[in-house]
Amino acid sequence: MTDINETHDPALTSWIESANGPTADFPVQNLPYGVFSDGASGSPRPGVAIGDNILDLRLIEAAGLLPTEQPVFDGQSLNAFMALGRAGWSATRSALSRLLSTDGDSRLRDDPELSERALVPRAKCQMHMPVAIRGYTDFYSSREHATNVGKMFRDPENALMPNWLHIPIGYNGRASTVVVSGTDVHRPMGQTRAPGAEGPQFGPCRKLDIELEMGALIGGGNPMGRPISVTEADAMIFGYVLLNDWSARDIQVWEYQPLGPFQAKAFATTISPWVVTQEALEPFRVHGPAQSPVPLPYLVQRGAYNFDVQLEVRLTPDGSSDSTTICRTNFKHMYWSSAQQLTHHASSGCAMETGDLLGSGTISGAERDSLGSLLELTWNGNEPLELASGGSRSFIEDGDILTLYGRCRGDGYNVGFGEAGGKVLPAVDFTGET
Ligand code: MN
């Protein structure tokens, strides 16, 4: 855990006006990292969001305003920076905080030529994948979600599997189809078996769903064969993004035994473009639910390892201006923390690397409207949701836009995550081809 320091001071303001005030998602206390381009100057490059602007990190690093010893912002991803580890992340955050604060280091503010070039309006920019994802592992760490799924598909009396309270359950997903917010997603084709049918069929998924999750991004790593403690794991988490683990429920239910989900999850995972650092989240640390039975010693965490992040999902039908909020929940409810997930992941000796992405698992709360998937919200399609624009949904239809939002509410300021959205396009049916 990083201590609360001067970068978290609620009284800090920025000389960039749009970063101030109770509605700004990117105040000087946040400083999330992303990769952007604008029409004028071409190639994708790292930046930090501040109010309505993006500060070009390649440019200000080259100008000598950052404490990095070697250039880490001269590429098209955050990986080189993430590999520095916690001391480098913290020194850079501190320097950025001073450069962008009203009463800080005035070298950027007092250089109109440099600040004019280095600050780009966000509205003019396109966002890209912030990180070259090395591996993507998805967990299953909400007790409410695991219980709901267990009730639906297994035994209502014994909804949690016997291992669930002892192991952060996960599976290895696909890094190749992790995409940034705004990327269209085709409805997957797949093999399904209708209830009562003798055999399977192949065709477009009929039960397309979302999973509202957070993704932890790893910086640094461990050599193969050398596990990591929970404390070390916590220090290796660079930051978090919003994550939608798109899921094909009809494909999943037919394929998932005995090795877990495969094609039902492999077609797309959408993340938000801004990585909110774990250091920015320090004021929002909270204790997770009490873990009972006490986990095995290698998984015991002492202290606050969860984060209070308010989350929301909206569904917007094709061409409609009316979106419907289908879920409101909070990251703080997770039973297993990201640090415990990472420790368990490396516990066999599995090497973790800079750019690894750990999905938290669907984040469901205890209330009816706090469930993080349509599977739960509609109870496997049996209780359709009414939409503000008219009509209803059991699962996602072609043309629907699904968008995740996240925000921490601080003392007079927010730490916002922005959004992670994607539009669903019709399936690409190749079955007539040879
Ligand atoms: Mn998932």
Coordinates of C-alpha atoms and ligand atoms in Angstrom, one line a residue:
M1 CA 0.0 0.0 0.0
T2 CA 1.2 3.5 -0.8
D3 CA 0.7 6.1 1.8
I4 CA -1.6 9.0 1.3
N5 CA 0.6 11.8 0.1
E6 CA 0.4 15.4 -1.2
T7 CA -1.0 14.2 -4.6
H8 CA -4.2 13.1 -2.8
D9 CA -4.8 16.5 -1.1
P10 CA -8.5 17.3 -1.6
A11 CA -7.7 21.0 -1.6
L12 CA -5.4 20.7 -4.7
T13 CA -6.7 22.6 -7.8
S14 CA -5.3 22.8 -11.3
W15 CA -4.5 25.8 -13.4
I16 CA -6.5 23.9 -16.1
E17 CA -10.0 25.1 -15.2
S18 CA -11.9 22.2 -16.6
A19 CA -10.1 19.9 -14.1
N20 CA -11.7 21.6 -11.1
G21 CA -15.1 21.3 -9.5
P22 CA -17.4 18.6 -8.2
T23 CA -18.4 17.2 -11.6
A24 CA -14.9 16.8 -13.1
D25 CA -13.9 13.1 -13.5
F26 CA -10.2 13.9 -14.3
P27 CA -9.1 16.4 -11.6
V28 CA -5.4 16.7 -10.6
Q29 CA -6.0 14.1 -7.9
N30 CA -6.7 11.5 -10.6
L31 CA -4.1 11.6 -13.4
P32 CA -5.1 8.5 -15.3
Y33 CA -2.8 7.3 -18.2
G34 CA -3.9 6.4 -21.7
V35 CA -2.7 6.3 -25.3
F36 CA -4.2 8.9 -27.7
S37 CA -3.8 10.4 -31.1
D38 CA -5.2 13.5 -32.7
G39 CA -5.7 14.1 -36.4
A40 CA -2.9 16.7 -36.6
S41 CA 0.1 14.9 -35.3
G42 CA -0.5 11.3 -36.1
S43 CA 0.9 8.5 -34.1
P44 CA -0.6 7.1 -30.9
R45 CA 1.3 8.2 -27.8
P46 CA 0.9 8.1 -24.0
G47 CA -0.9 10.9 -22.3
V48 CA -2.5 11.8 -19.0
A49 CA -6.1 13.1 -18.7
I50 CA -6.5 16.4 -17.0
G51 CA -10.0 18.0 -17.2
D52 CA -11.0 18.3 -20.8
N53 CA -7.4 17.9 -22.0
I54 CA -4.8 15.3 -22.5
L55 CA -1.2 16.1 -21.5
D56 CA 1.2 14.6 -24.1
L57 CA 3.7 12.7 -22.0
R58 CA 6.1 11.9 -24.9
L59 CA 6.5 15.7 -25.4
I60 CA 6.9 16.7 -21.8
E61 CA 9.3 13.8 -21.1
A62 CA 11.4 14.9 -24.0
A63 CA 11.3 18.5 -22.6
G64 CA 12.9 17.1 -19.4
L65 CA 10.0 17.8 -17.1
L66 CA 9.6 14.2 -15.8
P67 CA 11.9 12.3 -13.4
T68 CA 12.2 9.2 -15.7
E69 CA 15.9 8.3 -16.2
Q70 CA 15.3 6.7 -19.6
P71 CA 12.4 7.6 -22.0
V72 CA 9.4 5.4 -21.1
F73 CA 6.7 7.4 -22.9
D74 CA 8.3 7.3 -26.4
G75 CA 6.3 4.2 -27.5
Q76 CA 2.7 3.5 -28.4
S77 CA 1.7 1.8 -25.1
L78 CA 2.2 2.3 -21.3
N79 CA 4.2 -0.9 -20.9
A80 CA 7.6 0.7 -20.6
F81 CA 6.3 3.0 -17.9
M82 CA 4.5 0.1 -16.2
A83 CA 7.7 -1.9 -16.0
L84 CA 9.4 0.8 -13.8
G85 CA 7.6 -0.4 -10.7
R86 CA 6.0 1.4 -7.9
A87 CA 8.8 3.9 -7.1
G88 CA 8.9 5.1 -10.7
W89 CA 5.1 5.4 -10.9
S90 CA 5.0 7.4 -7.7
A91 CA 7.8 9.8 -8.7
T92 CA 6.1 10.4 -12.0
R93 CA 2.7 11.0 -10.5
S94 CA 4.2 13.4 -8.0
A95 CA 6.0 15.4 -10.8
L96 CA 2.7 15.5 -12.9
S97 CA 0.8 16.6 -9.9
R98 CA 3.2 19.5 -9.3
L99 CA 3.2 20.5 -13.0
L100 CA -0.6 20.6 -13.2
S101 CA -1.4 22.1 -9.8
T102 CA -2.2 25.7 -9.3
D103 CA 0.5 26.3 -6.8
G104 CA 3.1 23.7 -8.0
D105 CA 6.0 23.6 -10.5
S106 CA 5.2 26.4 -13.0
R107 CA 7.6 25.3 -15.8
L108 CA 4.7 24.0 -18.0
R109 CA 2.2 26.7 -17.1
D110 CA 4.7 29.5 -17.7
D111 CA 5.8 28.2 -21.1
P112 CA 2.9 29.1 -23.4
E113 CA 4.7 27.6 -26.5
L114 CA 5.2 24.2 -24.7
S115 CA 1.8 24.0 -22.9
E116 CA 0.0 24.9 -26.2
R117 CA 1.7 21.9 -27.9
A118 CA 1.5 19.5 -24.9
L119 CA -2.2 20.0 -24.0
V120 CA -4.6 18.6 -26.5
P121 CA -8.4 18.9 -26.2
R122 CA -9.8 15.4 -25.4
A123 CA -12.7 15.9 -27.8
K124 CA -10.3 16.1 -30.7
C125 CA -8.5 12.9 -29.8
Q126 CA -9.0 9.2 -30.6
M127 CA -8.1 6.8 -27.8
H128 CA -6.2 3.6 -28.4
M129 CA -5.4 0.4 -26.4
P130 CA -3.5 1.8 -23.4
V131 CA -1.5 -1.3 -22.8
A132 CA -0.1 -4.1 -25.0
I133 CA -1.9 -6.9 -23.1
R134 CA 0.4 -9.9 -22.5
G135 CA -2.0 -12.3 -20.9
Y136 CA -5.6 -12.0 -19.9
T137 CA -7.0 -14.0 -17.0
D138 CA -10.6 -13.7 -15.8
F139 CA -11.7 -14.4 -12.3
Y140 CA -15.0 -15.1 -10.6
S141 CA -14.7 -13.3 -7.3
S142 CA -18.1 -11.9 -6.5
R143 CA -19.9 -14.2 -4.1
E144 CA -23.3 -12.8 -5.1
H145 CA -22.6 -13.5 -8.8
A146 CA -21.2 -17.0 -8.2
T147 CA -24.2 -17.8 -6.0
N148 CA -26.7 -16.6 -8.6
V149 CA -25.1 -18.6 -11.3
G150 CA -24.9 -21.7 -9.1
K151 CA -28.6 -21.3 -8.3
M152 CA -29.5 -21.0 -12.0
F153 CA -27.4 -23.8 -13.4
R154 CA -26.6 -26.2 -10.6
D155 CA -28.1 -26.7 -7.2
P156 CA -30.0 -23.9 -5.5
E157 CA -29.3 -25.5 -2.1
N158 CA -25.5 -25.7 -2.7
A159 CA -25.0 -22.8 -5.1
L160 CA -21.3 -22.2 -4.3
M161 CA -18.9 -24.9 -5.5
P162 CA -17.0 -26.4 -2.6
N163 CA -13.7 -24.8 -3.7
W164 CA -15.1 -21.3 -4.1
L165 CA -14.5 -20.0 -0.6
H166 CA -10.9 -21.3 -0.7
I167 CA -9.6 -20.4 -4.2
P168 CA -10.0 -17.2 -6.3
I169 CA -11.5 -19.2 -9.3
G170 CA -10.2 -18.1 -12.7
Y171 CA -9.5 -19.2 -16.3
N172 CA -7.0 -18.1 -18.9
G173 CA -8.8 -15.8 -21.4
R174 CA -7.6 -14.4 -24.8
A175 CA -5.4 -11.3 -24.8
S176 CA -5.8 -11.0 -28.6
T177 CA -9.4 -9.8 -28.5
V178 CA -9.1 -7.3 -25.6
V179 CA -10.2 -4.1 -27.3
V180 CA -10.6 -0.4 -26.3
S181 CA -13.9 1.3 -25.7
G182 CA -15.6 2.3 -28.9
T183 CA -14.7 -0.9 -30.8
D184 CA -17.6 -2.6 -32.4
V185 CA -18.2 -6.3 -31.4
H186 CA -19.7 -8.9 -33.7
R187 CA -22.2 -11.3 -32.2
P188 CA -20.3 -14.6 -32.0
M189 CA -21.1 -17.7 -33.9
G190 CA -21.0 -20.9 -31.9
Q191 CA -22.1 -24.3 -31.0
T192 CA -25.2 -24.6 -28.8
R193 CA -27.7 -27.2 -27.8
A194 CA -31.3 -26.2 -27.3
P195 CA -33.0 -27.6 -24.2
G196 CA -34.4 -31.0 -25.0
A197 CA -32.7 -31.2 -28.4
E198 CA -30.8 -34.4 -29.3
G199 CA -27.7 -32.7 -30.7
P200 CA -26.0 -29.4 -31.1
Q201 CA -26.3 -26.8 -33.8
F202 CA -24.0 -24.0 -35.0
G203 CA -25.1 -20.5 -35.6
P204 CA -25.3 -17.0 -34.1
C205 CA -25.4 -16.7 -30.3
R206 CA -28.9 -16.1 -29.0
K207 CA -28.0 -15.2 -25.4
L208 CA -25.4 -12.5 -25.8
D209 CA -24.5 -10.8 -22.4
I210 CA -22.2 -8.5 -20.7
E211 CA -20.2 -8.9 -17.5
L212 CA -19.5 -5.7 -15.5
E213 CA -16.0 -6.1 -14.2
M214 CA -12.9 -4.2 -13.3
G215 CA -9.5 -5.1 -14.8
A216 CA -6.2 -4.9 -12.8
L217 CA -3.1 -4.2 -14.9
I218 CA 0.2 -5.6 -13.8
G219 CA 3.5 -3.8 -13.8
G220 CA 6.7 -5.7 -13.1
G221 CA 6.4 -9.4 -12.6
N222 CA 7.9 -12.5 -11.1
P223 CA 10.3 -15.0 -12.7
M224 CA 8.9 -18.4 -13.5
G225 CA 9.1 -20.6 -10.4
R226 CA 9.1 -17.7 -7.9
P227 CA 5.7 -17.1 -6.3
I228 CA 4.7 -13.7 -4.8
S229 CA 3.1 -12.7 -1.5
V230 CA -0.1 -10.7 -1.2
T231 CA 1.9 -7.6 -0.2
E232 CA 4.2 -8.0 -3.2
A233 CA 1.1 -8.6 -5.4
D234 CA -0.5 -5.4 -4.2
A235 CA 2.6 -3.4 -5.1
M236 CA 2.6 -4.9 -8.6
I237 CA -0.8 -3.6 -9.5
F238 CA -0.2 -0.5 -11.7
G239 CA -3.9 0.4 -12.1
Y240 CA -7.4 -0.4 -13.0
V241 CA -9.7 -0.1 -16.0
L242 CA -13.4 -0.8 -16.5
L243 CA -13.9 -4.2 -18.2
N244 CA -16.8 -5.8 -20.1
D245 CA -16.3 -9.5 -20.4
W246 CA -18.8 -10.0 -23.3
S247 CA -20.3 -13.5 -22.8
A248 CA -22.3 -15.9 -25.0
R249 CA -24.5 -17.7 -22.4
D250 CA -25.9 -20.4 -24.8
I251 CA -22.5 -21.3 -26.1
Q252 CA -21.1 -21.2 -22.5
V253 CA -23.6 -23.6 -21.0
W254 CA -22.9 -26.2 -23.7
E255 CA -19.1 -26.0 -23.7
Y256 CA -18.0 -25.1 -20.2
Q257 CA -17.6 -28.5 -18.6
P258 CA -15.0 -29.7 -17.8
L259 CA -12.5 -27.1 -18.7
G260 CA -14.4 -23.8 -18.2
P261 CA -15.4 -21.1 -20.7
F262 CA -13.8 -21.1 -24.1
Q263 CA -15.5 -19.6 -27.3
A264 CA -18.2 -18.1 -25.1
K265 CA -15.7 -15.5 -23.9
A266 CA -12.9 -15.5 -26.5
F267 CA -14.5 -13.2 -29.1
A268 CA -14.2 -9.9 -27.3
T269 CA -13.4 -8.1 -24.0
T270 CA -13.8 -4.3 -23.9
I271 CA -11.7 -2.1 -21.6
S272 CA -11.9 1.7 -20.8
P273 CA -9.0 3.7 -22.4
W274 CA -7.9 5.4 -19.1
V275 CA -5.9 3.4 -16.6
V276 CA -6.6 4.8 -13.1
T277 CA -3.5 4.1 -11.0
Q278 CA -3.8 2.2 -7.8
E279 CA -2.0 5.2 -6.2
A280 CA -4.9 7.5 -7.2
L281 CA -7.3 5.0 -5.6
E282 CA -5.5 5.0 -2.2
P283 CA -8.0 7.3 -0.5
F284 CA -10.8 4.8 -1.6
R285 CA -9.3 1.7 -0.1
V286 CA -11.9 -0.2 2.0
H287 CA -12.0 -3.6 3.7
G288 CA -13.7 -6.3 1.7
P289 CA -16.3 -8.7 3.1
A290 CA -15.0 -10.8 6.0
Q291 CA -13.5 -14.0 4.6
S292 CA -14.9 -17.0 6.3
P293 CA -13.5 -19.6 6.4
V294 CA -10.2 -17.8 6.8
P295 CA -8.2 -18.5 3.6
L296 CA -5.1 -20.6 3.6
P297 CA -2.1 -18.6 4.9
Y298 CA -0.6 -17.7 1.5
L299 CA -3.9 -15.9 0.7
V300 CA -4.4 -14.0 4.0
Q301 CA -4.4 -10.3 3.5
R302 CA -4.2 -7.8 6.4
G303 CA -5.6 -4.4 5.7
A304 CA -7.9 -2.8 3.2
Y305 CA -7.5 -4.4 -0.2
N306 CA -10.8 -3.5 -1.8
F307 CA -11.7 -0.2 -3.5
D308 CA -14.9 1.9 -3.3
V309 CA -15.7 2.5 -7.0
Q310 CA -19.3 3.2 -8.0
L311 CA -20.2 1.4 -11.2
E312 CA -23.1 1.6 -13.7
V313 CA -24.1 0.0 -16.9
R314 CA -26.3 1.6 -19.6
L315 CA -28.0 0.0 -22.6
T316 CA -28.8 2.2 -25.6
P317 CA -30.7 0.6 -28.5
D318 CA -29.7 1.2 -32.1
G319 CA -30.4 4.8 -33.2
S320 CA -32.1 5.7 -29.8
S321 CA -31.2 8.7 -27.8
D322 CA -32.6 7.1 -24.7
S323 CA -30.3 4.9 -22.6
T324 CA -31.5 2.8 -19.8
T325 CA -29.3 2.2 -16.7
I326 CA -29.6 -1.5 -16.2
C327 CA -27.2 -1.9 -13.2
R328 CA -25.7 0.1 -10.4
T329 CA -23.2 -1.5 -8.1
N330 CA -19.8 -1.1 -6.4
F331 CA -16.4 -2.8 -6.8
K332 CA -16.0 -2.8 -3.0
H333 CA -18.3 -5.9 -2.7
M334 CA -15.8 -8.3 -4.2
Y335 CA -15.0 -11.3 -1.9
W336 CA -11.5 -11.9 -3.3
S337 CA -9.2 -8.8 -4.0
S338 CA -7.1 -8.3 -7.1
A339 CA -4.0 -8.8 -4.9
Q340 CA -5.3 -12.2 -3.7
Q341 CA -6.1 -13.1 -7.3
L342 CA -2.5 -12.2 -8.4
T343 CA -0.9 -14.1 -5.5
H344 CA -3.0 -17.2 -6.3
H345 CA -2.2 -16.8 -10.0
A346 CA 1.6 -16.9 -9.3
S347 CA 1.4 -19.4 -6.5
S348 CA 2.2 -22.4 -8.7
G349 CA 5.3 -20.6 -10.0
C350 CA 3.4 -19.1 -13.0
A351 CA 5.3 -16.1 -14.3
M352 CA 3.4 -12.8 -14.4
E353 CA 4.4 -10.0 -16.7
T354 CA 4.1 -6.3 -17.3
G355 CA 0.9 -5.9 -19.3
D356 CA -1.0 -8.8 -17.8
L357 CA -4.7 -8.1 -17.3
L358 CA -6.7 -9.7 -14.5
G359 CA -10.5 -9.4 -14.8
S360 CA -12.2 -9.2 -11.3
G361 CA -15.2 -11.3 -12.3
T362 CA -18.7 -10.0 -12.7
I363 CA -19.4 -7.5 -10.0
S364 CA -22.9 -8.2 -8.5
G365 CA -24.3 -6.7 -5.3
A366 CA -27.1 -8.0 -3.2
E367 CA -29.9 -5.8 -4.6
R368 CA -32.1 -6.6 -7.6
D369 CA -30.6 -3.7 -9.7
S370 CA -27.0 -4.3 -8.6
L371 CA -26.4 -7.4 -10.7
G372 CA -23.6 -7.2 -13.2
S373 CA -24.9 -9.3 -16.0
L374 CA -28.2 -9.7 -18.0
L375 CA -28.1 -13.4 -17.1
E376 CA -28.8 -12.4 -13.5
L377 CA -30.8 -9.2 -14.1
T378 CA -33.3 -11.2 -16.3
W379 CA -32.8 -14.5 -14.5
N380 CA -31.6 -16.2 -17.7
G381 CA -34.1 -14.3 -19.8
N382 CA -37.2 -15.2 -17.8
E383 CA -37.8 -11.7 -16.5
P384 CA -37.1 -9.2 -19.3
L385 CA -36.0 -5.7 -18.5
E386 CA -38.1 -2.8 -19.6
L387 CA -36.2 -0.1 -21.5
A388 CA -36.7 3.7 -21.2
S389 CA -37.0 3.9 -25.0
G390 CA -39.8 1.3 -25.0
G391 CA -39.4 -2.4 -25.6
S392 CA -37.6 -4.8 -23.4
R393 CA -34.5 -7.0 -23.3
S394 CA -33.8 -10.5 -22.2
F395 CA -30.3 -10.5 -23.7
I396 CA -28.5 -8.1 -26.1
E397 CA -29.9 -7.4 -29.6
D398 CA -27.9 -6.4 -32.7
G399 CA -27.3 -2.6 -32.7
D400 CA -27.4 -2.3 -28.9
I401 CA -24.6 -0.2 -27.3
L402 CA -23.6 -1.4 -23.8
T403 CA -21.5 1.1 -21.8
L404 CA -19.9 0.8 -18.4
Y405 CA -19.1 3.8 -16.2
G406 CA -17.1 4.1 -13.0
R407 CA -16.3 6.8 -10.4
C408 CA -14.9 7.2 -6.9
R409 CA -16.5 10.1 -4.9
G410 CA -13.9 11.9 -2.9
D411 CA -14.0 14.8 -0.5
G412 CA -15.1 17.5 -3.1
Y413 CA -13.6 15.7 -6.1
N414 CA -14.1 12.6 -8.2
V415 CA -11.7 10.0 -9.4
G416 CA -13.5 9.0 -12.7
F417 CA -12.7 6.0 -14.9
G418 CA -14.6 7.4 -17.9
E419 CA -16.4 4.7 -19.9
A420 CA -16.1 1.4 -21.6
G421 CA -18.6 1.0 -24.4
G422 CA -19.2 -1.1 -27.5
K423 CA -21.9 -1.6 -30.1
V424 CA -23.0 -5.1 -31.1
L425 CA -23.0 -5.9 -34.8
P426 CA -24.7 -8.9 -36.5
A427 CA -22.9 -12.2 -36.5
V428 CA -20.6 -13.0 -39.4
D429 CA -22.1 -16.2 -40.7
F430 CA -19.5 -18.2 -42.6
T431 CA -21.4 -21.5 -42.7
G432 CA -22.3 -21.2 -46.4
E433 CA -18.6 -20.9 -47.3
T434 CA -16.2 -23.7 -47.9
Ligands
MN1 MN -16.0 -12.7 -16.5

